[in-house]
Coordinates of C-alpha atoms in Angstrom, one line a residue:
Chain A
M1 CA -11.4 -3.3 35.9
Y2 CA -8.2 -1.3 35.9
K3 CA -6.8 -3.2 38.7
R4 CA -7.5 -6.4 36.9
L5 CA -5.5 -5.1 33.9
I6 CA -2.5 -4.3 36.1
T7 CA -2.5 -7.7 37.6
A8 CA -2.7 -9.2 34.2
F9 CA 0.4 -7.3 33.0
A10 CA 2.4 -8.2 36.0
F11 CA 1.6 -11.7 35.2
A12 CA 2.3 -11.1 31.6
S13 CA 5.9 -9.9 31.9
I14 CA 6.7 -13.0 34.0
T15 CA 5.1 -15.3 31.5
F16 CA 6.8 -13.8 28.5
T17 CA 10.2 -14.1 30.0
A18 CA 9.8 -17.7 31.0
S19 CA 10.6 -20.2 28.3
A20 CA 9.5 -23.7 27.5
E21 CA 5.8 -23.0 28.1
T22 CA 3.1 -23.9 25.6
V23 CA 1.5 -21.1 23.6
P24 CA -1.9 -21.4 25.4
E25 CA 0.0 -21.1 28.7
R26 CA 1.8 -18.0 27.5
A27 CA -1.4 -16.6 26.2
A28 CA -3.2 -16.8 29.5
P29 CA -2.5 -13.1 30.4
C30 CA -3.9 -12.0 27.0
L31 CA -7.1 -13.9 27.7
A32 CA -7.4 -12.4 31.2
C33 CA -8.5 -9.2 29.5
H34 CA -9.6 -10.5 26.1
G35 CA -11.8 -13.3 27.5
E36 CA -10.9 -16.9 28.2
R37 CA -13.3 -18.3 25.6
G38 CA -13.0 -15.8 22.8
T39 CA -15.5 -13.3 24.2
S40 CA -14.2 -10.3 26.0
E41 CA -16.0 -8.9 29.0
T42 CA -13.6 -6.0 29.4
E43 CA -14.6 -2.5 28.3
N44 CA -13.2 -1.4 25.0
T45 CA -11.1 -4.5 24.7
P46 CA -11.8 -6.7 21.7
S47 CA -13.0 -10.3 21.7
L48 CA -10.4 -12.4 19.9
G49 CA -12.4 -15.6 19.2
A50 CA -12.1 -17.0 15.7
Q51 CA -10.1 -14.0 14.6
Q52 CA -8.3 -14.4 11.3
A53 CA -4.7 -15.4 11.9
P54 CA -3.2 -13.2 9.2
Y55 CA -5.1 -10.2 10.7
V56 CA -3.9 -11.0 14.2
L57 CA -0.3 -11.3 12.9
I58 CA -0.5 -7.9 11.3
Q59 CA -1.9 -6.3 14.5
L60 CA 0.7 -8.0 16.8
F61 CA 3.4 -6.9 14.5
M62 CA 2.1 -3.4 14.5
F63 CA 1.9 -3.4 18.3
R64 CA 5.5 -4.7 18.5
E65 CA 6.8 -2.1 16.1
K66 CA 4.6 0.7 17.6
L67 CA 2.9 1.2 14.3
R68 CA -0.3 0.8 16.2
V69 CA 0.0 2.7 19.4
F70 CA -1.6 1.4 22.6
D71 CA 0.8 1.3 25.5
T72 CA -0.6 -1.8 27.1
M73 CA -0.3 -3.8 23.9
N74 CA 3.0 -2.2 22.9
D75 CA 4.4 -3.5 26.2
M76 CA 2.9 -6.9 25.8
A77 CA 4.3 -7.4 22.3
K78 CA 7.7 -5.7 22.6
D79 CA 9.7 -8.7 23.3
L80 CA 7.9 -11.2 21.1
S81 CA 10.0 -12.8 18.3
D82 CA 8.6 -13.2 14.8
D83 CA 7.9 -16.9 15.6
D84 CA 6.1 -15.8 18.7
L85 CA 3.9 -13.5 16.7
R86 CA 3.0 -16.3 14.3
A87 CA 2.4 -18.8 17.1
F88 CA 0.1 -16.4 19.0
S89 CA -1.8 -15.5 15.9
D90 CA -2.4 -19.2 15.0
F91 CA -3.5 -19.9 18.6
I92 CA -5.9 -16.9 18.8
A93 CA -7.6 -18.1 15.6
T94 CA -8.5 -21.3 17.3
L95 CA -10.5 -19.6 20.1
P96 CA -14.3 -20.1 19.9
K97 CA -16.2 -17.4 18.1
P98 CA -17.5 -14.5 20.3
V99 CA -20.9 -15.1 21.8
P100 CA -23.7 -12.8 20.6
P101 CA -25.4 -10.6 23.2
K102 CA -28.4 -12.4 24.8
D103 CA -30.9 -9.7 23.6
A104 CA -31.7 -9.8 19.9
G105 CA -31.3 -6.1 19.6
D106 CA -33.7 -3.3 19.0
S107 CA -35.3 -4.1 15.6
A108 CA -35.3 -0.5 14.3
R109 CA -31.6 0.0 15.1
M110 CA -30.8 -3.5 13.7
A111 CA -32.6 -2.5 10.4
R112 CA -30.7 0.8 10.2
G113 CA -27.4 -1.0 10.9
Q114 CA -28.1 -3.6 8.3
A115 CA -28.9 -1.1 5.7
L116 CA -25.7 0.8 6.4
A117 CA -23.6 -2.3 6.4
H118 CA -25.0 -3.1 3.0
Q119 CA -24.7 0.5 1.7
Y120 CA -21.0 0.7 2.7
L121 CA -20.5 -2.9 1.6
C122 CA -18.9 -3.9 4.9
N123 CA -20.3 -7.4 4.0
N124 CA -18.0 -7.7 1.0
C125 CA -14.5 -7.7 2.3
H126 CA -15.7 -8.8 5.8
Q127 CA -17.9 -11.4 4.2
P128 CA -21.7 -11.7 4.4
D129 CA -21.5 -13.3 7.9
F130 CA -18.8 -10.8 9.0
S131 CA -16.4 -13.6 9.7
G132 CA -13.6 -11.8 7.7
N133 CA -11.0 -13.3 5.4
D134 CA -7.2 -13.4 5.6
N135 CA -6.1 -9.9 6.5
V136 CA -9.7 -8.7 6.9
P137 CA -10.8 -9.3 10.4
H138 CA -13.7 -11.2 11.9
I139 CA -16.1 -8.6 13.3
A140 CA -19.3 -10.5 13.9
N141 CA -20.3 -10.1 17.6
Q142 CA -17.3 -8.0 18.4
R143 CA -17.9 -5.8 21.4
E144 CA -20.1 -2.8 20.5
D145 CA -17.9 -0.3 22.4
Y146 CA -14.8 -1.6 20.7
L147 CA -16.4 -1.5 17.2
S148 CA -17.6 2.0 17.8
K149 CA -14.2 3.2 19.1
T150 CA -12.3 1.5 16.2
L151 CA -14.5 2.8 13.5
S152 CA -14.2 6.4 14.9
E153 CA -10.4 6.0 15.1
Y154 CA -10.2 4.8 11.5
K155 CA -12.4 7.7 10.5
D156 CA -10.1 10.4 12.0
N157 CA -7.0 8.3 11.2
S158 CA -5.9 8.3 14.8
R159 CA -5.7 4.5 14.4
H160 CA -3.5 4.0 11.3
G161 CA -4.4 0.9 9.5
Y162 CA -1.8 -1.4 8.0
D163 CA -2.8 0.2 4.7
G164 CA -5.1 3.1 4.3
T165 CA -8.2 1.2 3.3
M166 CA -10.3 1.6 6.4
A167 CA -9.3 5.3 6.7
D168 CA -10.6 5.8 3.2
V169 CA -13.7 3.7 3.7
M170 CA -14.8 5.5 6.8
Q171 CA -14.7 9.0 5.3
P172 CA -18.3 9.3 4.3
V173 CA -19.7 7.5 7.4
T174 CA -21.2 9.8 10.0
K175 CA -20.9 9.5 13.8
E176 CA -24.5 8.4 14.1
Q177 CA -24.0 5.8 11.4
I178 CA -21.0 4.5 13.3
A179 CA -23.2 3.9 16.4
D180 CA -25.8 2.0 14.3
L181 CA -23.1 -0.1 12.5
A182 CA -21.4 -1.0 15.8
Y183 CA -24.8 -2.0 17.3
Y184 CA -25.8 -4.1 14.4
I185 CA -22.5 -5.9 14.0
A186 CA -22.2 -6.6 17.7
H187 CA -25.8 -8.1 17.7
F188 CA -25.4 -9.8 14.4
R189 CA -27.0 -13.3 14.2
Chain B
M1 CA -1.5 26.7 -4.9
R2 CA -5.2 27.3 -4.9
N3 CA -7.2 25.6 -2.2
D4 CA -10.5 24.6 -3.5
L5 CA -11.6 22.6 -0.5
T6 CA -14.9 24.3 0.1
T7 CA -17.7 22.3 1.6
P8 CA -19.2 20.7 -1.5
L9 CA -15.9 19.6 -2.9
G10 CA -14.8 18.5 0.6
L11 CA -17.8 16.2 0.5
I12 CA -16.8 14.9 -2.9
L13 CA -13.3 14.2 -1.6
A14 CA -14.7 12.6 1.5
G15 CA -16.3 9.9 -0.5
A16 CA -13.2 9.3 -2.5
F17 CA -10.6 6.7 -2.5
F18 CA -8.5 4.0 -3.3
G19 CA -10.1 2.0 -0.6
A20 CA -12.9 2.1 -3.0
L21 CA -12.3 -1.4 -3.6
T22 CA -13.8 -2.4 -0.3
L23 CA -17.0 -0.8 -1.0
A24 CA -19.2 0.0 -3.9
A25 CA -22.2 -1.5 -5.3
H26 CA -25.4 0.3 -6.0
A27 CA -25.0 3.7 -7.6
Q28 CA -24.5 3.3 -11.2
Q29 CA -25.7 6.9 -11.4
P30 CA -24.1 8.4 -8.4
A31 CA -24.6 12.0 -9.4
N32 CA -28.3 11.4 -9.3
P33 CA -30.3 12.1 -6.2
P34 CA -31.4 9.1 -4.1
A35 CA -31.8 6.4 -6.7
A36 CA -35.4 5.7 -5.6
G37 CA -35.9 2.1 -4.6
A38 CA -32.5 1.1 -6.0
A39 CA -30.6 -0.2 -3.0
P40 CA -32.2 -1.9 -0.1
A41 CA -33.0 0.9 2.2
A42 CA -29.9 3.0 1.3
A43 CA -29.8 5.6 4.1
Q44 CA -28.4 8.4 2.0
P45 CA -27.6 9.1 -1.6
L46 CA -23.9 8.5 -2.5
P47 CA -21.9 11.7 -2.9
P48 CA -20.6 12.2 -6.4
G49 CA -17.1 10.7 -6.6
S50 CA -17.9 8.1 -4.0
P51 CA -15.8 5.0 -4.2
L52 CA -19.0 3.0 -4.2
I53 CA -19.4 4.2 -7.7
G54 CA -18.3 2.0 -10.4
R55 CA -18.0 -1.3 -8.6
P56 CA -20.4 -3.6 -10.4
E57 CA -22.9 -5.5 -8.2
N58 CA -21.9 -9.0 -8.8
E59 CA -20.3 -11.9 -6.9
A60 CA -17.1 -11.9 -8.9
A61 CA -16.4 -8.2 -8.2
A62 CA -17.4 -8.6 -4.5
K63 CA -14.6 -11.1 -4.2
L64 CA -11.9 -8.6 -5.1
A65 CA -10.2 -6.7 -2.3
P66 CA -6.7 -5.2 -2.1
V67 CA -4.1 -7.8 -1.3
A68 CA -2.1 -7.2 1.9
P69 CA 1.4 -8.5 2.1
P70 CA 2.6 -10.4 5.2
P71 CA 4.0 -8.0 7.8
L72 CA 7.1 -10.1 8.5
A73 CA 9.9 -10.4 6.0
A74 CA 10.4 -13.9 4.7
A75 CA 13.5 -15.8 5.9
P76 CA 16.1 -16.1 3.2
D77 CA 15.4 -19.8 2.8
K78 CA 11.7 -19.2 2.3
L79 CA 12.1 -16.8 -0.6
P80 CA 10.5 -17.9 -3.9
L81 CA 13.9 -17.8 -5.7
A82 CA 13.5 -21.2 -7.3
K83 CA 10.2 -20.1 -8.9
L84 CA 11.7 -17.0 -10.5
K85 CA 12.4 -17.1 -14.3
V86 CA 14.6 -14.8 -16.3
P87 CA 15.6 -15.0 -20.0
A88 CA 18.4 -17.4 -21.1
G89 CA 21.8 -16.1 -20.1
F90 CA 20.5 -14.1 -17.1
N91 CA 20.8 -15.2 -13.5
V92 CA 18.8 -14.2 -10.5
E93 CA 20.0 -14.3 -6.9
V94 CA 19.0 -12.9 -3.5
Y95 CA 20.8 -9.7 -2.9
A96 CA 19.5 -9.0 0.6
A97 CA 16.5 -10.2 2.7
G98 CA 14.9 -9.4 6.0
M99 CA 13.7 -5.9 5.1
A100 CA 9.9 -6.0 5.9
N101 CA 7.9 -4.4 3.1
A102 CA 11.0 -3.5 1.0
R103 CA 9.8 -0.9 -1.6
S104 CA 11.7 1.9 -3.5
L105 CA 15.4 1.7 -4.2
A106 CA 18.2 4.2 -4.4
Q107 CA 21.9 3.9 -4.4
S108 CA 24.8 6.1 -3.0
D109 CA 27.9 6.8 -5.0
K110 CA 29.7 4.4 -2.6
G111 CA 27.3 1.6 -3.5
T112 CA 25.1 1.6 -0.5
V113 CA 21.6 0.6 -1.5
F114 CA 18.7 2.4 0.3
V115 CA 15.3 0.7 0.5
G116 CA 12.1 2.5 1.5
S117 CA 8.9 0.9 2.9
R118 CA 5.2 1.7 2.9
L119 CA 3.5 -0.4 5.5
V120 CA 6.2 -0.3 8.1
D121 CA 8.0 2.8 9.4
K122 CA 11.6 2.1 8.2
V123 CA 14.2 3.0 5.7
Y124 CA 16.9 0.3 5.3
A125 CA 20.4 0.4 3.9
I126 CA 22.2 -2.5 2.3
V127 CA 25.8 -1.9 3.1
N128 CA 28.9 -3.6 1.7
K129 CA 31.5 -4.1 4.3
E130 CA 34.6 -6.0 3.4
G131 CA 32.8 -8.0 0.7
K132 CA 29.9 -8.8 3.1
R133 CA 26.5 -7.4 2.7
Q134 CA 24.6 -6.3 5.7
V135 CA 21.1 -4.8 6.2
K136 CA 20.8 -1.9 8.6
V137 CA 17.8 0.2 9.6
I138 CA 18.8 3.8 9.1
A139 CA 15.6 5.5 9.9
S140 CA 12.4 4.4 11.8
G141 CA 9.3 6.0 13.2
L142 CA 8.5 7.4 9.8
Y143 CA 5.1 7.4 8.2
R144 CA 4.8 5.4 5.0
P145 CA 8.4 6.2 3.9
N146 CA 8.1 4.8 0.4
G147 CA 10.4 7.1 -1.5
V148 CA 14.2 7.3 -1.4
A149 CA 16.6 9.2 -3.6
F150 CA 20.3 10.0 -3.4
K151 CA 22.4 12.9 -4.6
D152 CA 25.9 14.3 -3.7
G153 CA 26.1 12.4 -0.4
T154 CA 22.6 13.2 0.7
L155 CA 19.7 10.7 1.1
Y156 CA 16.2 12.1 0.5
I157 CA 13.2 10.3 2.0
A158 CA 9.6 10.8 1.1
E159 CA 7.0 10.0 3.7
L160 CA 3.2 10.3 3.1
S161 CA 3.2 14.1 3.4
K162 CA 6.8 15.2 3.8
V163 CA 10.2 15.0 2.2
S164 CA 13.3 15.0 4.4
K165 CA 17.0 14.4 4.1
I166 CA 20.1 13.0 5.8
E167 CA 23.3 14.6 4.7
K168 CA 26.6 12.6 4.3
I169 CA 24.6 9.5 4.8
D170 CA 27.5 7.1 4.1
D171 CA 29.6 8.7 6.8
V172 CA 26.8 8.4 9.4
I173 CA 25.3 5.1 8.3
D174 CA 26.0 3.4 11.7
S175 CA 24.2 6.1 13.7
A176 CA 22.2 8.1 11.3
P177 CA 20.6 11.2 12.7
K178 CA 16.8 11.8 12.4
P179 CA 16.0 13.1 8.9
T180 CA 15.6 16.8 8.5
V181 CA 12.4 17.9 6.8
I182 CA 12.9 20.0 3.7
Y183 CA 9.3 20.1 2.3
D184 CA 6.0 19.3 3.8
H185 CA 3.5 21.4 1.9
L186 CA 1.7 18.3 0.9
P187 CA -1.8 16.8 1.4
K188 CA -2.2 14.1 4.0
D189 CA -4.5 11.7 2.2
E190 CA -3.9 8.0 2.7
A191 CA -5.2 7.1 -0.7
H192 CA -2.3 7.3 -3.2
G193 CA -0.4 9.4 -0.6
W194 CA 2.8 7.3 -0.5
K195 CA 5.5 8.6 -2.8
F196 CA 8.2 7.5 -5.2
I197 CA 10.8 10.3 -5.6
A198 CA 13.8 10.8 -7.9
I199 CA 16.2 13.6 -8.8
G200 CA 16.1 14.7 -12.4
P201 CA 18.9 15.9 -14.8
D202 CA 17.9 19.4 -13.8
N203 CA 19.0 18.6 -10.2
K204 CA 15.5 19.0 -8.9
L205 CA 13.6 16.5 -6.8
Y206 CA 10.4 15.2 -8.4
V207 CA 7.6 14.5 -5.9
P208 CA 4.2 13.1 -7.0
V209 CA 0.9 13.7 -5.3
G210 CA -1.7 11.1 -6.3
Q211 CA -5.4 11.6 -6.7
P212 CA -7.0 11.0 -3.4
G213 CA -9.2 8.1 -4.4
N214 CA -10.0 5.6 -7.1
N215 CA -11.8 7.9 -9.5
V216 CA -12.4 11.4 -8.1
L217 CA -12.5 15.0 -8.8
H218 CA -10.0 16.9 -6.6
D219 CA -8.4 20.2 -5.9
D220 CA -5.3 21.3 -7.7
A221 CA -3.0 20.2 -5.0
H222 CA -3.5 16.6 -6.1
G223 CA -3.1 14.5 -9.3
Q224 CA 0.3 15.8 -10.3
I225 CA 4.0 15.5 -10.3
R226 CA 5.8 18.5 -8.6
R227 CA 9.4 19.4 -8.7
I228 CA 11.3 21.2 -6.0
N229 CA 14.9 22.4 -5.4
L230 CA 17.0 20.1 -3.3
D231 CA 16.6 22.5 -0.3
G232 CA 12.8 22.2 -0.6
S233 CA 12.3 25.6 -2.2
G234 CA 10.8 26.6 -5.5
A235 CA 8.0 24.0 -5.7
E236 CA 6.2 24.0 -9.1
V237 CA 3.8 21.6 -10.7
Y238 CA 5.4 19.7 -13.6
A239 CA 2.7 17.4 -14.8
V240 CA -1.1 17.1 -14.1
G241 CA -3.8 14.6 -14.8
V242 CA -1.6 12.0 -13.0
R243 CA -3.7 9.5 -11.1
N244 CA -1.0 7.6 -9.1
T245 CA 2.6 7.3 -10.3
V246 CA 5.0 5.2 -8.2
G247 CA 7.9 5.2 -10.6
F248 CA 9.7 7.4 -13.0
D249 CA 13.1 8.0 -14.7
W250 CA 14.6 10.2 -17.4
N251 CA 15.3 9.0 -20.9
P252 CA 19.1 9.1 -21.1
E253 CA 18.9 10.3 -24.8
S254 CA 16.0 12.7 -24.9
K255 CA 16.2 13.6 -21.2
H256 CA 12.4 13.4 -21.1
L257 CA 10.7 12.3 -17.9
Y258 CA 8.9 8.9 -18.3
F259 CA 6.5 7.8 -15.7
T260 CA 4.2 4.9 -15.0
D261 CA 0.6 5.7 -14.0
N262 CA -1.9 3.3 -12.5
G263 CA -5.4 3.4 -14.2
R264 CA -8.6 3.4 -12.3
D265 CA -10.3 0.4 -10.7
W266 CA -13.6 -1.2 -11.6
L267 CA -14.1 0.0 -15.1
S268 CA -13.7 -3.6 -16.4
E269 CA -11.5 -6.7 -16.2
T270 CA -9.6 -5.6 -19.3
V271 CA -9.4 -1.8 -19.2
P272 CA -8.1 0.7 -18.5
E273 CA -4.5 -0.4 -18.9
D274 CA -1.8 1.2 -16.8
E275 CA 0.1 3.9 -18.7
L276 CA 3.7 4.7 -19.5
N277 CA 3.8 8.4 -20.1
R278 CA 6.4 10.9 -21.3
V279 CA 6.6 14.6 -20.3
T280 CA 7.9 16.7 -23.2
K281 CA 7.1 20.0 -21.6
A282 CA 6.3 21.2 -18.1
G283 CA 2.6 21.5 -17.3
E284 CA 1.3 18.7 -19.6
D285 CA -2.0 17.1 -18.7
F286 CA -2.2 13.3 -18.8
G287 CA -6.0 13.1 -18.5
A288 CA -6.9 11.4 -15.2
P289 CA -9.6 11.3 -14.0
F290 CA -11.3 12.3 -17.2
C291 CA -9.5 10.2 -19.8
Y292 CA -7.7 6.9 -19.3
Q293 CA -5.1 5.1 -21.4
G294 CA -5.4 7.9 -24.0
N295 CA -8.7 6.7 -25.5
I296 CA -11.3 6.0 -22.8
I297 CA -13.4 8.8 -21.6
D298 CA -14.4 8.0 -18.0
Q299 CA -18.0 6.9 -17.9
E300 CA -18.7 9.0 -14.9
L301 CA -16.4 12.0 -14.8
G302 CA -15.6 12.3 -18.5
W303 CA -18.8 13.9 -19.7
G304 CA -18.0 16.9 -21.8
K305 CA -14.3 16.0 -22.0
S306 CA -12.2 14.8 -24.9
C307 CA -9.2 12.5 -24.8
S308 CA -7.6 14.7 -27.6
D309 CA -7.2 17.5 -25.0
Y310 CA -4.7 15.4 -23.1
T311 CA -1.3 13.9 -23.7
S312 CA -1.7 10.2 -24.6
P313 CA 0.6 7.6 -23.1
V314 CA 3.6 6.4 -25.1
G315 CA 2.6 2.9 -24.2
L316 CA 0.2 0.7 -22.2
M317 CA 1.3 -1.6 -19.4
G318 CA -1.7 -4.0 -19.0
P319 CA -5.0 -3.7 -17.1
H320 CA -4.7 -3.1 -13.4
T321 CA -1.2 -4.5 -13.4
A322 CA 0.1 -1.8 -11.0
A323 CA 3.1 -0.7 -13.1
L324 CA 5.3 0.9 -10.4
G325 CA 9.1 1.3 -10.4
M326 CA 10.8 1.8 -13.8
R327 CA 14.4 2.7 -14.8
F328 CA 16.2 3.1 -18.1
Y329 CA 19.0 0.6 -18.5
T330 CA 22.3 2.3 -19.3
G331 CA 24.7 -0.5 -18.2
N332 CA 27.2 -2.6 -20.1
M333 CA 26.5 -5.9 -18.5
F334 CA 23.3 -6.9 -20.4
P335 CA 23.3 -7.5 -24.1
K336 CA 23.2 -4.4 -26.4
S337 CA 19.6 -4.9 -27.2
Y338 CA 18.8 -3.8 -23.6
R339 CA 20.6 -0.5 -23.9
N340 CA 18.2 2.4 -23.1
A341 CA 15.3 0.0 -22.7
I342 CA 13.1 0.5 -19.6
F343 CA 12.7 -2.1 -16.9
V344 CA 9.3 -1.8 -15.3
A345 CA 8.2 -3.6 -12.1
R346 CA 4.5 -4.5 -12.3
H347 CA 3.4 -5.1 -8.7
G348 CA 0.4 -7.1 -10.0
S349 CA -3.3 -6.6 -10.0
W350 CA -5.8 -7.0 -7.3
N351 CA -8.8 -5.5 -9.2
K352 CA -9.0 -8.4 -11.6
S353 CA -10.4 -11.9 -11.2
K354 CA -7.4 -13.5 -13.0
K355 CA -4.4 -11.7 -11.6
H356 CA -2.1 -10.0 -14.1
G357 CA 1.4 -8.5 -13.7
G358 CA 3.5 -9.4 -10.7
D359 CA 6.6 -9.4 -12.9
V360 CA 9.3 -7.2 -14.3
V361 CA 8.9 -6.4 -18.0
V362 CA 11.4 -4.9 -20.4
V363 CA 10.0 -2.0 -22.6
K364 CA 11.8 -1.1 -25.7
L365 CA 11.2 2.3 -27.4
D366 CA 11.2 3.3 -31.0
K367 CA 13.1 6.2 -32.5
V368 CA 10.5 8.7 -31.5
G369 CA 10.5 7.5 -27.9
K370 CA 7.2 5.5 -28.0
V371 CA 6.8 2.0 -26.9
K372 CA 7.8 -0.6 -29.5
S373 CA 7.6 -3.8 -27.4
V374 CA 6.8 -5.0 -23.9
E375 CA 8.3 -8.4 -23.0
P376 CA 8.5 -10.4 -19.8
F377 CA 11.9 -10.3 -18.1
L378 CA 11.5 -11.5 -14.5
T379 CA 8.4 -13.8 -13.9
G380 CA 7.3 -16.4 -11.4
F381 CA 5.9 -14.2 -8.7
L382 CA 2.3 -15.2 -9.6
Q383 CA 1.5 -18.9 -9.0
D384 CA -2.0 -20.3 -9.4
N385 CA -3.5 -16.8 -9.3
K386 CA -1.7 -16.1 -6.0
Y387 CA 1.3 -14.0 -5.3
V388 CA 4.5 -15.6 -3.9
G389 CA 6.2 -12.2 -4.2
R390 CA 5.4 -8.8 -5.7
P391 CA 8.0 -6.6 -7.4
V392 CA 8.0 -2.9 -6.6
D393 CA 11.1 -1.2 -7.9
V394 CA 14.1 -1.8 -10.2
M395 CA 17.5 -0.2 -10.1
Q396 CA 20.7 -0.7 -12.0
L397 CA 23.8 -1.2 -10.0
K398 CA 27.1 0.3 -11.1
D399 CA 28.3 -3.1 -12.5
G400 CA 25.3 -3.1 -14.8
S401 CA 23.3 -5.7 -12.9
L402 CA 19.7 -5.0 -11.9
L403 CA 18.1 -5.0 -8.5
V404 CA 14.4 -5.8 -8.0
S405 CA 12.6 -5.1 -4.7
D406 CA 9.8 -7.4 -3.4
D407 CA 7.5 -6.0 -0.7
W408 CA 5.7 -9.3 -0.2
N409 CA 8.8 -11.0 1.1
G410 CA 10.9 -8.0 2.2
A411 CA 13.7 -8.9 -0.1
V412 CA 15.9 -7.5 -3.0
Y413 CA 17.0 -9.7 -5.8
R414 CA 19.9 -9.1 -8.2
I415 CA 19.8 -10.1 -11.9
S416 CA 23.0 -10.5 -13.7
Y417 CA 24.0 -11.6 -17.2
G418 CA 26.7 -14.2 -18.1
K419 CA 28.9 -16.1 -15.6
P420 CA 26.0 -18.0 -14.0
K421 CA 25.8 -17.8 -10.2
V422 CA 22.5 -19.5 -10.0
A423 CA 21.8 -22.6 -12.0
E424 CA 18.9 -22.2 -14.4
E425 CA 17.2 -25.1 -15.9

């Protein structure tokens, strides 16, 4: 896996310096890790399919400005212009929705996750189908490992959100609840 | 400062916040144990003070969420200048653009304008060089550096949980050193943690600490305005019962501190209104989170409390309008009727179906220093219930014109009177 990432980056730096390529061509290295068809098969790496363009723009901006710290993405984004950020965001929003896992999920865990998602009203800002809206991301069928990691990082504020909303929202959510929420949202149908 | 954060209160705080918005449905009676059968399979009772409290369970409320500005500053030709309206005789122009998330304003004695930010990590300077204005980034890598203030050559910057300074800023503006921290004995909460700062006539720096959530009980390190000496020493609490103030200034006549304070979310579409308050003596209590707008006892936390035990606001600024930056007008450029009036930037509501605010109003005071009138001054940021810009702070330039910052577009506008520079219909 790691090797594959490295290869992708080598390719990335070449691609980003070249000009006169289409956005999908330039985005190929992104999709090498994030999944060609909107669904990521890479550990801890999010699926990007059908992501809300304004949310992607905020994240790419934060990676470029190192407001969100993750070396790989900080490197990928560092030379992107404002127009690049907009173009990649718009392109990413056109990728097909992430595919749900084949198994329907353990019914007891799904029930617990659903109750929590309703209790904490994830389904309000993120919408009842978790497709997100504007600056609020699409989370339906996101990778379980990535959801779990992200929710934990918001909770301990090691991932700074654009604003403090998710840091606040996660305060009362326990570790066990994060696991159930991630499971439920990843398996959502 | 007493630290009350023992476990039970910690729990209360844990549930608390501004982000409240995102959540909140069941739990009309949060302090009660597990509302039996209320919510569908609620896994746990909500802790008292949880942000879930107060949000009504209906479709209209569920649609409301905080509005996030675009991360990129708008290009100068994409600014909504043509939509902005000012009273007859006034002109509005773009003063500077390209400053992502431009927030609080301060000015050096040499005319450099400093601009803080909240969602990015930068402090900007708008510099005049041989008649040409330039924007520079003078500090980056900061955490929510919303507040800026200037005194005797030194720039003060307030981040989420610390205050720092850069001395002789105008001399080092091209290669400013990293700011030196002078005060960091501050909580680190995200909710209402960003700060407006200003230096008073007593030569002290005033630093607010908001309440760490929408409507919460908290320890006595929160919900207040402190003041400190300019070297960071001598911190004292100056006002309490302050929910979240993001703008203040001193009345040029009475020397009293006036501050805007944002009321709680979710009480209703029409109340509470944001407050304009006046501090007449150190230590005054302005009521939050027990009493809002001087006459509403909070339905959850206000039991056993009375609004008469708190200082009432001198005026109300509209429901959920997010009254932020405010300054008294002492210049000579505007007509006499504006003298010692207060300009208030209302960032605009999110917690309201029909948005309200998103403008600059002019507040005139009566002889005893209470609000006599609130009138629109700069409007047009709100179009079809959507923002095309959001004003954050106002500041008078030395020539008597007024600057207005806009964090939606990353721009600063200048409003002048007379000799029109911009054609108005």
